[in-house]
Every structure is written in C-alpha cells, then in structure tokens.
Short mmCIF file of C-alpha atoms in Angstrom, two decimals:
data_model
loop_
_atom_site.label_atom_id
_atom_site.label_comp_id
_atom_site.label_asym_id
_atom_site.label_seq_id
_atom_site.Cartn_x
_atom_site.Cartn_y
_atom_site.Cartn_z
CA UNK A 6 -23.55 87.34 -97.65
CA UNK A 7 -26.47 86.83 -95.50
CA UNK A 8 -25.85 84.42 -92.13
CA UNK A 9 -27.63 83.18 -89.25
CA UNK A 10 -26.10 84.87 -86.30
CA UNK A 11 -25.18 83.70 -82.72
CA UNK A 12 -23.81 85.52 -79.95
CA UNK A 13 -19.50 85.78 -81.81
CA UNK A 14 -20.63 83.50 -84.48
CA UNK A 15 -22.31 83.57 -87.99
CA UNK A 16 -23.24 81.28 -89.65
CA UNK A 17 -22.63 81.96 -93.82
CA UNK A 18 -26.02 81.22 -95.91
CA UNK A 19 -23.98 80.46 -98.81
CA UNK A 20 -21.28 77.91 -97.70
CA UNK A 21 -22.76 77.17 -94.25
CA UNK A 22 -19.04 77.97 -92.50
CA UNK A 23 -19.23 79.03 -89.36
CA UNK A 24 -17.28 82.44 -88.84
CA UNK A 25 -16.31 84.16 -86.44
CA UNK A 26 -17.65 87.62 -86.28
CA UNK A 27 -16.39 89.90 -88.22
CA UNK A 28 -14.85 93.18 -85.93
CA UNK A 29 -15.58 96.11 -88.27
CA UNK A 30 -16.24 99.27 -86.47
CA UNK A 31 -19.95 100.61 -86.58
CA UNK A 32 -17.89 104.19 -88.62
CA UNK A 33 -16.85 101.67 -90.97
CA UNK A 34 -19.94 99.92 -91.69
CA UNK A 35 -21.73 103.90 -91.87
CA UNK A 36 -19.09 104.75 -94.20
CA UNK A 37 -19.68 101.88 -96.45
CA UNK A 38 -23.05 102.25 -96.37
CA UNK A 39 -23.01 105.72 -96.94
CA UNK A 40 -20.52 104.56 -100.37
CA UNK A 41 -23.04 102.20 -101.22
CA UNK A 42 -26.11 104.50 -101.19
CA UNK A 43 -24.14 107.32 -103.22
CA UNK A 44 -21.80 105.86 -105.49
CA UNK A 45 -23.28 102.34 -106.68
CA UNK A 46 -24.38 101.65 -109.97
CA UNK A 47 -26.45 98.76 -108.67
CA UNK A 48 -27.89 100.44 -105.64
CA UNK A 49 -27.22 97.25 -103.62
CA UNK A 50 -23.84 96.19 -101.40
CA UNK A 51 -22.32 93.32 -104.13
CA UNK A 52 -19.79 90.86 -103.25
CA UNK A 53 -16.67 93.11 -105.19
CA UNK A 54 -17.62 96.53 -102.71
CA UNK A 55 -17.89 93.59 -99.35
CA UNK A 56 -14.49 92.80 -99.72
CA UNK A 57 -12.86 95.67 -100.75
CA UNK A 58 -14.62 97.12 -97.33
CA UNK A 59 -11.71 95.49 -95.69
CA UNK A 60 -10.30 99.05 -96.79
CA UNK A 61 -12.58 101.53 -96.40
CA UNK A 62 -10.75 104.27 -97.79
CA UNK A 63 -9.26 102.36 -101.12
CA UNK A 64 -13.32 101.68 -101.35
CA UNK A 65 -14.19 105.06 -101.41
CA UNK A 66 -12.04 106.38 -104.47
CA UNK A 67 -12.70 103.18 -106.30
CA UNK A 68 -16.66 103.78 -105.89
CA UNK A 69 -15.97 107.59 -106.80
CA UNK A 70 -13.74 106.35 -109.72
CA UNK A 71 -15.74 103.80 -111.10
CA UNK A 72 -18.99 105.70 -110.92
CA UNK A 73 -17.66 108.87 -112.84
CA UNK A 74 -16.78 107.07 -115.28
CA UNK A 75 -20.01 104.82 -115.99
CA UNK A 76 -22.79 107.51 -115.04
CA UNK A 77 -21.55 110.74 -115.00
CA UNK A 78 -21.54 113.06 -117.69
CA UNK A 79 -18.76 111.85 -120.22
CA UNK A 80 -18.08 111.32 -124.14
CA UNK A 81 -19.41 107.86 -124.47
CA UNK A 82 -23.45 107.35 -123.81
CA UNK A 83 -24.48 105.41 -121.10
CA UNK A 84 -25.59 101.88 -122.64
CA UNK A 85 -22.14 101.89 -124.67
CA UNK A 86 -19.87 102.35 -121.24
CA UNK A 87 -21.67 98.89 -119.74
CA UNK A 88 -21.47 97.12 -123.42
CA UNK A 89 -17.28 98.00 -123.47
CA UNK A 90 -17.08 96.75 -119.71
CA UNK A 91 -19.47 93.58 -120.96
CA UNK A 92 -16.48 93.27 -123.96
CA UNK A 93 -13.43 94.13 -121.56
CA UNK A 94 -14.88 91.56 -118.62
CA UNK A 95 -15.07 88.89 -121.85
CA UNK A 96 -11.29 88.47 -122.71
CA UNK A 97 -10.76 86.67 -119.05
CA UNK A 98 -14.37 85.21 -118.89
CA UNK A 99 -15.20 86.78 -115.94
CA UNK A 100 -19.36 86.06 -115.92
CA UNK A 101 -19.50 87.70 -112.68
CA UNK A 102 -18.93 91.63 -113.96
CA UNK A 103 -20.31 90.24 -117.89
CA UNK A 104 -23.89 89.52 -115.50
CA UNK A 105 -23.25 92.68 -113.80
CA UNK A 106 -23.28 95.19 -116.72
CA UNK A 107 -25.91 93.15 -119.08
CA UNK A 108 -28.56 94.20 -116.05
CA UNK A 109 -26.59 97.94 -116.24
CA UNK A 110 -26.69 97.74 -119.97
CA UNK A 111 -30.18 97.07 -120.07
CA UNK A 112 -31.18 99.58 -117.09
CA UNK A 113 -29.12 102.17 -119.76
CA UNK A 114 -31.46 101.66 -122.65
CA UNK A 115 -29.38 99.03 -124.42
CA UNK A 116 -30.62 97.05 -127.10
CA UNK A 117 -31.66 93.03 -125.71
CA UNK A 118 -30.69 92.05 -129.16
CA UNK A 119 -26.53 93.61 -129.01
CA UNK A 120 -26.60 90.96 -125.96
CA UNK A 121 -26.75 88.27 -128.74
CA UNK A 122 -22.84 88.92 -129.78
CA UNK A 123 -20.53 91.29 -131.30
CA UNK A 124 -22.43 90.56 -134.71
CA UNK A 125 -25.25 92.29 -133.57
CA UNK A 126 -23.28 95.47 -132.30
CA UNK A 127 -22.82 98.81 -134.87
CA UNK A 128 -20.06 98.59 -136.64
CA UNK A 129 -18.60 101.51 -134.26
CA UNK A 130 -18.21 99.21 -131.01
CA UNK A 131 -17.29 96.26 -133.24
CA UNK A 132 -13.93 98.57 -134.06
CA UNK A 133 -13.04 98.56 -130.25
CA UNK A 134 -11.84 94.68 -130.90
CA UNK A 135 -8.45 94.43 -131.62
CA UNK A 136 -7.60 97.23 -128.58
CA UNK A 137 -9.55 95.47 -126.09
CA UNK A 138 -7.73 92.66 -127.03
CA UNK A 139 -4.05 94.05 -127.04
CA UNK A 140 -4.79 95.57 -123.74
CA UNK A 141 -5.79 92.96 -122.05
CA UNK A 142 -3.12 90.28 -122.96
CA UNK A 143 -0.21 91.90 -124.72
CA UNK A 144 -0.43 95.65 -124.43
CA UNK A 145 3.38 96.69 -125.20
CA UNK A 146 1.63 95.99 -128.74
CA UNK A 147 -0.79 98.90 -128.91
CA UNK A 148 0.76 101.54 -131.27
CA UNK A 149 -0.54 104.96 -132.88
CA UNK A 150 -0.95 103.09 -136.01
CA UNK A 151 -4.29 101.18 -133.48
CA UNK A 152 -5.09 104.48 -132.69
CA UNK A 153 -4.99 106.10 -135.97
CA UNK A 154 -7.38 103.61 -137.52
CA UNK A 155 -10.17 104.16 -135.14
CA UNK A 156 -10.10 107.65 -135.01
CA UNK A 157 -9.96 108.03 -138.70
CA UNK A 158 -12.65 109.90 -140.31
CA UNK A 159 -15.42 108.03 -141.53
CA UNK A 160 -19.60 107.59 -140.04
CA UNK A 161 -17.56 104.68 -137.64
CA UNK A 162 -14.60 107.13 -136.75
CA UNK A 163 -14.02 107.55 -132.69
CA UNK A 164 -13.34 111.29 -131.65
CA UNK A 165 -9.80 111.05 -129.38
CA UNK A 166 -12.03 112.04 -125.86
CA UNK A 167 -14.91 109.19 -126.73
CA UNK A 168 -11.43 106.71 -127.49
CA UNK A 169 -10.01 107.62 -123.83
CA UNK A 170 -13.23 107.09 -122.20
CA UNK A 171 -12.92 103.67 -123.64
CA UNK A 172 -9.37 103.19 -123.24
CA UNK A 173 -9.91 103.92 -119.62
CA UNK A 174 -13.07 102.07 -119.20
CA UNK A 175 -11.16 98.72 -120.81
CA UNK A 176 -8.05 98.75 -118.41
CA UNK A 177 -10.55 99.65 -115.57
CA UNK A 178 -12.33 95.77 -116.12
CA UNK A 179 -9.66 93.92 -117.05
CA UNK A 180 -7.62 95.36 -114.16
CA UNK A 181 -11.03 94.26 -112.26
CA UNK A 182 -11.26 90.76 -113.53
CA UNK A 183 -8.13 89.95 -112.13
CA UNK A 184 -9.34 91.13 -108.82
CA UNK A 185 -12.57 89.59 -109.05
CA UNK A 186 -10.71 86.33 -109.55
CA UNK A 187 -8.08 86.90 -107.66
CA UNK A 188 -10.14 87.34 -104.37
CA UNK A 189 -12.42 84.27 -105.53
CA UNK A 190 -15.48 86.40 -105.78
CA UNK A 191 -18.01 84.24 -107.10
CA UNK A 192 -21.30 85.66 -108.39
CA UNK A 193 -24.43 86.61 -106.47
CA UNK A 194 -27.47 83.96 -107.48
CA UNK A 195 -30.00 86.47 -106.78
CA UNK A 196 -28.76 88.92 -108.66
CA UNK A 197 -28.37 86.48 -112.12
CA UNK A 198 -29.77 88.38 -114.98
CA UNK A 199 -32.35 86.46 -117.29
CA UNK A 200 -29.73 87.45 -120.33
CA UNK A 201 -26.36 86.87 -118.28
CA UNK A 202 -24.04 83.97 -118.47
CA UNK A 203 -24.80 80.92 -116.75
CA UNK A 204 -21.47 79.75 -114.56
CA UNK A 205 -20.49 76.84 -113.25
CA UNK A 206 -18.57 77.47 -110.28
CA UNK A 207 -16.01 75.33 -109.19
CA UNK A 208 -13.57 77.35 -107.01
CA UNK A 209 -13.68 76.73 -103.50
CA UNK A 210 -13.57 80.82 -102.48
CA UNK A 211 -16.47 81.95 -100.95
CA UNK A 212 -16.90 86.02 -100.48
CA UNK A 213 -17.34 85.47 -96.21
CA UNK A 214 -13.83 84.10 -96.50
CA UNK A 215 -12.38 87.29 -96.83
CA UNK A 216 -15.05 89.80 -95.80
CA UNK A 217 -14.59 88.00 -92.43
CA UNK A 218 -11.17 88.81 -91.76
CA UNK A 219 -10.49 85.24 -90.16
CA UNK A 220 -12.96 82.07 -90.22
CA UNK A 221 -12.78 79.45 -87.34
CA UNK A 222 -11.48 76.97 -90.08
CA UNK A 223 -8.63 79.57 -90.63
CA UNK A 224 -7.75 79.59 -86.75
CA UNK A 225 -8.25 75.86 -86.40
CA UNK A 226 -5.50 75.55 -89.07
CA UNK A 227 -3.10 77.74 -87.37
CA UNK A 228 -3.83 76.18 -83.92
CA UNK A 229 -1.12 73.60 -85.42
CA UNK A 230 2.01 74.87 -83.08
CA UNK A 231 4.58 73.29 -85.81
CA UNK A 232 2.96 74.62 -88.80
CA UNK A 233 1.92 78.08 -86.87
CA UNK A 234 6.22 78.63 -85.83
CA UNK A 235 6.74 77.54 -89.74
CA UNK A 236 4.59 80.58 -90.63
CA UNK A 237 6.04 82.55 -88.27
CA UNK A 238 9.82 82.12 -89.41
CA UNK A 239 8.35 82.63 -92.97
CA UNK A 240 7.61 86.71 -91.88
CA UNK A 241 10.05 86.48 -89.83
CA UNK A 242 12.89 85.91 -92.81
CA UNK A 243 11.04 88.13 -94.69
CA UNK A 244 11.34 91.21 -92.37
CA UNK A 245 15.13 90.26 -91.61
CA UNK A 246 15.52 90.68 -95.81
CA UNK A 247 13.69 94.44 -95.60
CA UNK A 248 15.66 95.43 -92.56
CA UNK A 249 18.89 94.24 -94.45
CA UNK A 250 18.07 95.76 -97.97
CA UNK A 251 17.33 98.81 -96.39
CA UNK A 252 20.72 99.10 -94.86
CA UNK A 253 22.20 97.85 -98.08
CA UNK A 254 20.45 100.23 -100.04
CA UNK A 255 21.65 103.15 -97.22
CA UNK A 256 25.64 101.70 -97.62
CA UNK A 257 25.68 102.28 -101.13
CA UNK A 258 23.32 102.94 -104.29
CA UNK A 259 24.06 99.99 -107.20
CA UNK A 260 24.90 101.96 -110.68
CA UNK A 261 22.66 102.07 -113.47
CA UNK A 262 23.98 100.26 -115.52
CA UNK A 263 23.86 97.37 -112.52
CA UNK A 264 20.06 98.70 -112.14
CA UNK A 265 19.33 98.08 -115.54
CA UNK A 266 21.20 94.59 -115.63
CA UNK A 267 18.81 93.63 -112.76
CA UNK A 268 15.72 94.55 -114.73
CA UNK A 269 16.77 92.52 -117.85
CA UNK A 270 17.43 89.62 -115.51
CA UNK A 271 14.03 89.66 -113.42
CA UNK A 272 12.31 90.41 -116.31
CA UNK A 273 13.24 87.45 -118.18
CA UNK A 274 13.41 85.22 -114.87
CA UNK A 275 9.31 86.25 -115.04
CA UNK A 276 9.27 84.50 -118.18
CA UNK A 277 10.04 81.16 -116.57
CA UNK A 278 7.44 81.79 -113.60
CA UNK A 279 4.83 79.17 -114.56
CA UNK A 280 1.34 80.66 -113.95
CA UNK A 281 -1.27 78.21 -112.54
CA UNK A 282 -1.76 75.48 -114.83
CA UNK A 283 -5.60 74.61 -115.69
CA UNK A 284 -7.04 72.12 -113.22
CA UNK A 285 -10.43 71.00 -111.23
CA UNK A 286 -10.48 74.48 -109.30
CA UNK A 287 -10.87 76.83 -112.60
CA UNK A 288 -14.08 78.33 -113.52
CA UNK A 289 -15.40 76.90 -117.07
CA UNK A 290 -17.52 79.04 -118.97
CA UNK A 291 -17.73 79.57 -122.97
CA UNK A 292 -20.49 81.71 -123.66
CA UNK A 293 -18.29 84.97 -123.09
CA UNK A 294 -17.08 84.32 -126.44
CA UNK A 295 -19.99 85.94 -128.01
CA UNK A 296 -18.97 89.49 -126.80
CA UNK A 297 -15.24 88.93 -128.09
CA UNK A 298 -13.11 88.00 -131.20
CA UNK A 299 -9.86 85.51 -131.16
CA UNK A 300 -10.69 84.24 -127.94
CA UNK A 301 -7.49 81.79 -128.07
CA UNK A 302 -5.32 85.27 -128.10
CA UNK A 303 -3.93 85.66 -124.66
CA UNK A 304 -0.64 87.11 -122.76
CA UNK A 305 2.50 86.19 -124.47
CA UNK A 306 6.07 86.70 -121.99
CA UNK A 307 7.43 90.11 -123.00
CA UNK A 308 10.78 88.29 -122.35
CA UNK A 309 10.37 85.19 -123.92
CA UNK A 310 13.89 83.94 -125.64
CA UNK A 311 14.02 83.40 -129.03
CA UNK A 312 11.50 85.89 -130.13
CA UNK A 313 11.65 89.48 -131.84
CA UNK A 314 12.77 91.38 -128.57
CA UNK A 315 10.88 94.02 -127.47
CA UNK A 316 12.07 97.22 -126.50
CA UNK A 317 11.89 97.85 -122.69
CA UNK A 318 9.50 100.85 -121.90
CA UNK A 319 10.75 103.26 -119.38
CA UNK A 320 8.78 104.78 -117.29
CA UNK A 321 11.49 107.58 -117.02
CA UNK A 322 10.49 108.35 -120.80
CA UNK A 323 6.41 108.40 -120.55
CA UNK A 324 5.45 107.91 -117.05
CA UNK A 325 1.58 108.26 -115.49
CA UNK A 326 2.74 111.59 -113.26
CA UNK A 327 4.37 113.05 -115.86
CA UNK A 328 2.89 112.12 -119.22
CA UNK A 329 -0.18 110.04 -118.73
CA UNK A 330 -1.85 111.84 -115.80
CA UNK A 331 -2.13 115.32 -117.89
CA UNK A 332 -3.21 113.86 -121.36
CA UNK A 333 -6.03 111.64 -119.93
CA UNK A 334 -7.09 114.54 -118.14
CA UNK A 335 -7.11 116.78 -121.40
CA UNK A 336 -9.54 114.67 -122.88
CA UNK A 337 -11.55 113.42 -120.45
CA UNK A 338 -11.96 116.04 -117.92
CA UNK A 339 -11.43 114.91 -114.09
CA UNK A 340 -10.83 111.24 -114.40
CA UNK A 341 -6.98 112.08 -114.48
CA UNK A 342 -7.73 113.57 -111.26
CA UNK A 343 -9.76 110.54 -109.64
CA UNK A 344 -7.76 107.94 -111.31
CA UNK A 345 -4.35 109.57 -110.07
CA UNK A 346 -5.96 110.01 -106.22
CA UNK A 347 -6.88 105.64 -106.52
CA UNK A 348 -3.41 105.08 -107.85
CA UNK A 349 -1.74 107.00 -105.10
CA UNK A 350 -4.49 105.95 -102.66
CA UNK A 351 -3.84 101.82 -103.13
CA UNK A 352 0.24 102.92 -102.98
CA UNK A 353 0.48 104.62 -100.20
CA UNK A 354 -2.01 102.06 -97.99
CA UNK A 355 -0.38 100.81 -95.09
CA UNK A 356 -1.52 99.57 -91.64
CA UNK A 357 2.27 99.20 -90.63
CA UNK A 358 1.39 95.54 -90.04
CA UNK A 359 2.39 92.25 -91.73
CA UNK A 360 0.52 89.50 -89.69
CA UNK A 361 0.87 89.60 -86.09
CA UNK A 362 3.33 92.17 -86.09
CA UNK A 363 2.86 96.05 -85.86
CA UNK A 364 4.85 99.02 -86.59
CA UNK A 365 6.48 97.85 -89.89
CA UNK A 366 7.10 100.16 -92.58
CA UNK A 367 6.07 98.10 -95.57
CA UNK A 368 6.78 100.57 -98.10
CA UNK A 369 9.28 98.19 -100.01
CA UNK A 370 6.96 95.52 -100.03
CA UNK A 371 4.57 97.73 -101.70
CA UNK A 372 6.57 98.71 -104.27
CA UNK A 373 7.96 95.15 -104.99
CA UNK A 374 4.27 94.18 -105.49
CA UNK A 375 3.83 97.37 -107.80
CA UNK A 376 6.68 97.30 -109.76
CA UNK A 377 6.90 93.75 -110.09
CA UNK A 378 3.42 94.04 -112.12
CA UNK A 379 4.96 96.47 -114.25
CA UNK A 380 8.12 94.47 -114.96
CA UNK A 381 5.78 91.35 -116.40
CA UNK A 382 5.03 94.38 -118.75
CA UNK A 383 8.31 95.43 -119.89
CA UNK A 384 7.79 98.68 -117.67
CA UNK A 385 11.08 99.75 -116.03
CA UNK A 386 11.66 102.40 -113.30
CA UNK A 387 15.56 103.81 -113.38
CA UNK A 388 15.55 104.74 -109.73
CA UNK A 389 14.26 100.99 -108.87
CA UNK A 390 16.92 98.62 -107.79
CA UNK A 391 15.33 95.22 -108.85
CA UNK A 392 16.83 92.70 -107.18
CA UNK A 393 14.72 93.76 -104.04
CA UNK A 394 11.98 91.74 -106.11
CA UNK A 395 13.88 88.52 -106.23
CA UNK A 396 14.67 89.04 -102.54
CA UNK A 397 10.84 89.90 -101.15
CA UNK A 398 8.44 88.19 -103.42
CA UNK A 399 9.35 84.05 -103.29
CA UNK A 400 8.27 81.84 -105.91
CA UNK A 401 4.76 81.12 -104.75
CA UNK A 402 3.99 84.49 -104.65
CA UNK A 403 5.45 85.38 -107.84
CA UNK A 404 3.19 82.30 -109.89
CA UNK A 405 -0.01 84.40 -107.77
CA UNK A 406 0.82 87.29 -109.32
CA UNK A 407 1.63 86.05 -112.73
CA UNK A 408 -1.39 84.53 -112.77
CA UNK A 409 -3.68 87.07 -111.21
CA UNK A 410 -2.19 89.53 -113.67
CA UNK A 411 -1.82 87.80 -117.06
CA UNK A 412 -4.22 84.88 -116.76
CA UNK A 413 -6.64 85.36 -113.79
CA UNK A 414 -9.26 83.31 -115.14
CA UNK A 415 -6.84 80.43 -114.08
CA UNK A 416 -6.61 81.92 -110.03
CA UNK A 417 -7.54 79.25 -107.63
CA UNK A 418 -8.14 79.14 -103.83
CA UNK A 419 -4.47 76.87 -103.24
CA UNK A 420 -2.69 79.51 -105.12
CA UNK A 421 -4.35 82.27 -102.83
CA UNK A 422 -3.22 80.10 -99.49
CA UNK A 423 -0.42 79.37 -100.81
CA UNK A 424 2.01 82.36 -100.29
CA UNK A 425 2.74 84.03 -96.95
CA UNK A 426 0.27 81.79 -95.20
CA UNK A 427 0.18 84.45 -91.93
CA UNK A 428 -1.07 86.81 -93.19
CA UNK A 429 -4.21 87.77 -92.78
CA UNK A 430 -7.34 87.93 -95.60
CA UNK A 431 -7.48 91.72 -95.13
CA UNK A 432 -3.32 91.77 -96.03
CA UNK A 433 -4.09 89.63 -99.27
CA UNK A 434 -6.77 91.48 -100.72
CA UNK A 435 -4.57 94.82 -100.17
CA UNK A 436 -2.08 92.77 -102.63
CA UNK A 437 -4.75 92.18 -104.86
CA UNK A 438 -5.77 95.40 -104.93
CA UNK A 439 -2.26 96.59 -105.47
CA UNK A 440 -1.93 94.15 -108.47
CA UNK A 441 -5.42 95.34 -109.70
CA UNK A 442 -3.89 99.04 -109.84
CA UNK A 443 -0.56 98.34 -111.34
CA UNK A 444 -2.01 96.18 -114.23
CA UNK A 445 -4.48 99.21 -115.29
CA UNK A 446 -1.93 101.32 -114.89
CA UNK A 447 0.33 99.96 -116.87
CA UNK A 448 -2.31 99.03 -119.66
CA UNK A 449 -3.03 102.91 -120.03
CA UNK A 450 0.64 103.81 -119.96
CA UNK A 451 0.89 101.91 -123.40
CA UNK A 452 -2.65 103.42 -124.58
CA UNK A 453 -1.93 106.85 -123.51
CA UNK A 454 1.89 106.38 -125.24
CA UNK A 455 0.02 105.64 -128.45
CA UNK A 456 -2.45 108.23 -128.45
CA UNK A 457 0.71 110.88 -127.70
CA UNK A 458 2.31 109.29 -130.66
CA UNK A 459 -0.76 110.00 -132.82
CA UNK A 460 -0.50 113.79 -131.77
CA UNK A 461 2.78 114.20 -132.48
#
C-alpha cells in the first residue's frame, strides 16, 4: 500500500481513505523488513506478509515455514511445489495466490504451456486431483486406499516423502486461501502476471484496512456513544461468560460421557450454521477451473442428518503431538519441526487484550476458536468441555468461521464487521490466523492418518 502522507495522516493510493497513521514501532518495521529480505519468495513486501505484520512474531515462523517448504532443499522440484500451490489455491478460486505462484512457477523453470490446464500437466501431477480435492472440502474422506493408489509402483508412482511434501504443501494453501479471503486481501495490480487470472474484485476490503490498525472511518463509527456502550456490553458479557466458565470449570469437571454428548451436539448444531450465502460482495472468477477437476465438489456438513454417519475422529487416537508431528518429520526432514513451532506459535499468541481492555487471559477464547475449527471437521478433543463453544463464539461469529473455513471464497467485508464489532483489526486477523492454522492442521491430521494406515 503506497499513500500520500501528512503529518498523523495517510492517505491510501489504492482506496483514497484517509488513515490514521499506523503506530508500529521502528523494531517492528526492521524486523519485517529483515523477514522480507530473507525469507520471501517474491523478494518484495505483498499484501498477505503487510497484514500478518500486525504480528510480527506469527510472521516470522510463517515466512520460515512457508519458505522451507517452496525453496529449500526437499523431495518435490521447485516448478512442481508452485504448480501444487497454483492447484491447491484453485479449489476456493483464490486468483490472488493462483497469480502469485504462476510468476514463481515460471521464475522455477516451469513450462508456459502446463499454465494452459491440468490437460497439459504429466500425468504424475494430474494424479494429485482427487487429494487436493478431498482435502480441501471434505477431508474426513481421505483414506490409505487414496494413498495407496498414488504411491503405487508404476513411471507415475509418488515415493511416500515426495507425497508429504505435497500433502503439506496442499493444506498449507488452502489453509491460506481462507486467510487471504478472510482478511479481504485483494490482489496487487502491479504485480498481475501476463499468464495469471484476471479478477474482478468486488469486495469492499482493502489491505490498509487492517495493516492500519484503525482508519478514521473506523473511529468516526465508534464516535456513536449508543452504538460505542452497545459494543462495549457486547465484551463486556463476553468476559463475564470466561470469568464464570472458568469458575465452573474449577467447581467441578463434566464426565465424559457429558463431554462427549456436548461434542455430538455442537457438532451437529454446526451443521445448521448457515455460511454466507452468495451475494454482490463475492469475488467472481472462473478461469481457476483450468488448474482443477469437479469444480462443483465442495464441503459437505460432517454432521448432516440423514446421511451415512461418519465416525468422529479423536484426536486422543492420532493427534499432531503425538502421531502427526513425528511421521511428517520422518519423511520430510524439519518441516515437522517448523510446522509444530507455527502451530504452537499462532496458539499460544496473546496480547492479554480484547479491545480496550488489558490484562485478560484469553486462553479459552483461543481454544474455542481452535477447536471449534476442528469440530466442523469431526475432530474431537476428550479433555475439551464443548459447551464453552456455544457459550464464547455467538452466532455471527460462528457463520465467519464456517465460512472462512469451509467456503472462504464466499467471505465478505459485513461478515468480517459483523462479529465482536470492538475489537480491533489487529484482534481479527489473530482469529484469522488462528482459523488458518486449525484448518491445515486438521487437513494433515486426516492425510497423515492415511499415510499411517498405509504403513501399517
């Protein structure tokens, strides 16, 4: 975002707001340009890296994550890791990562011609469908039987460490898509490659609304006493409900079997959480569906009544600290280690502040968020009471998250300002975030499960 500047103001030379400026410490802005210079791909500051900034040291183990895994040494060659985040980035549409990897693809030594559509791909990549697929919309479906067939021998076969470099490099950019979306983070018109996708944007985000942690439009809306005191009871009531669950929770410990009657419930209460329905503010765009297959499939409510039901996974039975961490790790040296140090990282964030207010432990809030993600999934946690869920996250913020996480192509700007309206930008991309890592978490919890399976 490049403004004209005035004494506290800027002026954005995208959306022509005016902003107030935006207080980031001089060590912060080092840092991130110090994150920039070693770990980008595209050697420049893009939009996704400005507004995770808002949390500089989330940033840094993304950067470190996400660059291990595209450009240093690994199983997969370098053009094929940007042509399987081109694929992943497809199944939501989101042009702004597809445009961002044709340029990488290219720089990589991939062929102009692949860019054409899968049909033009070896046969090899082409295999990578139906996974990509499950993964990103129903991934409780991904069994060793998936795995089986593409490791198979054969000139098209996968070897097990080039399949969890792609595993890993799929839940990485869906989980990013529904960041990228969720934060309204449109794409950069100077940076549109001559073989990207051309997108008509219609949501209403621009990038300086959250890289600036408030806008003078933000402020003038709050300088509303009635609506500001409605906002303010809103955190309020939702502090008085941690304060009060804690003490429950301190009193006395619910049973399991009341622990896992609360799971079956929320999960299939998530089932009846309408995501956002398509309207004016949703970005339309087609040509993505050259770099994917059954573009109509999409997430289907692991609860939903009246269908075969679907065992619950429990995370007590294959978990990521226990199971997942050490396998991924086995086969693709290190990135256990980097993507276990994000997960924890994004977790374990905390300013102890929710809006105006300081030294709150949010810790439960966090882990609503977190496991919340992971119920949509049919993920349960034994030691997790959920009806702190139903109690913390109210039904606007539920719909966000539904959305962000199963359909983010369909995130708009109302649904973003819609739930806990005090909060500030900074708070609601540390959600995002926080949905971001629980979605690709749980996505290689079911890929990592199958690829156990298949070695046992």
């Amino acid at each position: 975002m490049n403004s004209t500047e005035s004494s506290d103001y800027v002026i954005c030379s995208n959306c022509h707001k005016v902003l107030r400026k935006f207080g980031q410490t001089n060590d912060v802005v080092t840092l991130v340009n110090r994150l920039v210079e070693e770990y980008s791909t595209s050697g420049r500051l893009d939009n996704i890296t400005q507004v995770m900034s808002l949390h500089p040291q989330y940033l840094e183990s993304f950067l470190r994550t996400q660059f291990y895994m595209l450009r240093m040494d690994g199983p997969l060659p370098y053009h094929y890791r940007h042509y399987i985040a081109i694929m992943a980035a497809a199944r939501h549409q989101c042009a702004y990562l597809i445009n961002m990897h044709v340029d990488e693809f290219l720089n990589t030594g991939g062929s102009s011609e692949w860019l054409n559509g899968l049909e033009y791909v070896p046969q090899r990549l082409k295999n990578l469908n139906e996974i990509n697929k499950l993964l990103a919309h129903r991934p409780w479906l991904v069994t060793k039987d998936h795995i089986q067939k593409l490791v198979k021998t054969g000139e098209n076969n996968w070897s097990l460490a080039e399949l969890v470099h792609a595993v890993v490099l799929l839940a990485h950019y869906h989980a990013l898509a529904s960041f990228v979306f969720g934060s309204g983070i449109n794409p950069d018109r100077e940076h549109e490659p001559s073989n990207g996708l051309h997108l008509v944007v219609k949501n209403k985000f621009c990038v300086c609304d959250l890289a600036n942690d408030n806008s003078i439009e933000n402020t003038g809306l709050m300088s509303n006493s009635t609506q500001n005191a409605d906002y303010e009871s809103e955190i309020e009531a939702l502090m008085e409900k941690m304060k009060k669950l804690q003490e429950e929770r301190e009193e006395e410990e619910a049973s399991q079997e009341e622990m896992a009657t609360r799971f079956e419930k929320e999960k299939k209460e998530s089932l009846l959480v309408v995501s956002g329905a398509f309207d004016d503010d949703v970005v339309s765009m087609s040509n993505a569906s050259r770099y994917i297959e059954d573009p109509g499939f999409g997430y289907k409510d692991f609860a939903r009544r009246g269908e075969e039901h679907l065992p619950t996974f429990r995370a007590h039975d294959y978990s990521w600290e226990d199971h997942g961490f050490s396998l991924v790790n086995r086969l693709y040296s290190d990135i256990g280690h980097l993507l276990d140090d994000k997960f924890r990282m994004v977790y374990n964030l905390t300013y102890n502040t929710m809006a105006t207010h300081e030294d709150v432990d949010t810790t439960m809030l966090r882990r609503a968020l977190f496991n919340y993600v992971h119920c949509m999934f049919g993920i349960r946690y034994d030691d997790y009471d959920y009806g702190e869920v139903n109690q913390l996250l109210e039904r606007n913020l539920k719909v966000y998250i539904k959305t962000v996480t199963c359909y983010p192509e369909r995130a708009t700007k109302r649904m973003y300002d819609g739930y806990w309206r005090q909060f500030k930008h900074s708070e609601k991309v540390h959600v995002n975030l926080l949905l971001m890592e629980a979605r690709m978490q749980a996505e290689l919890l079911y890929a990592l499960r199958a690829i156990t399976r298949h070695l046992t």
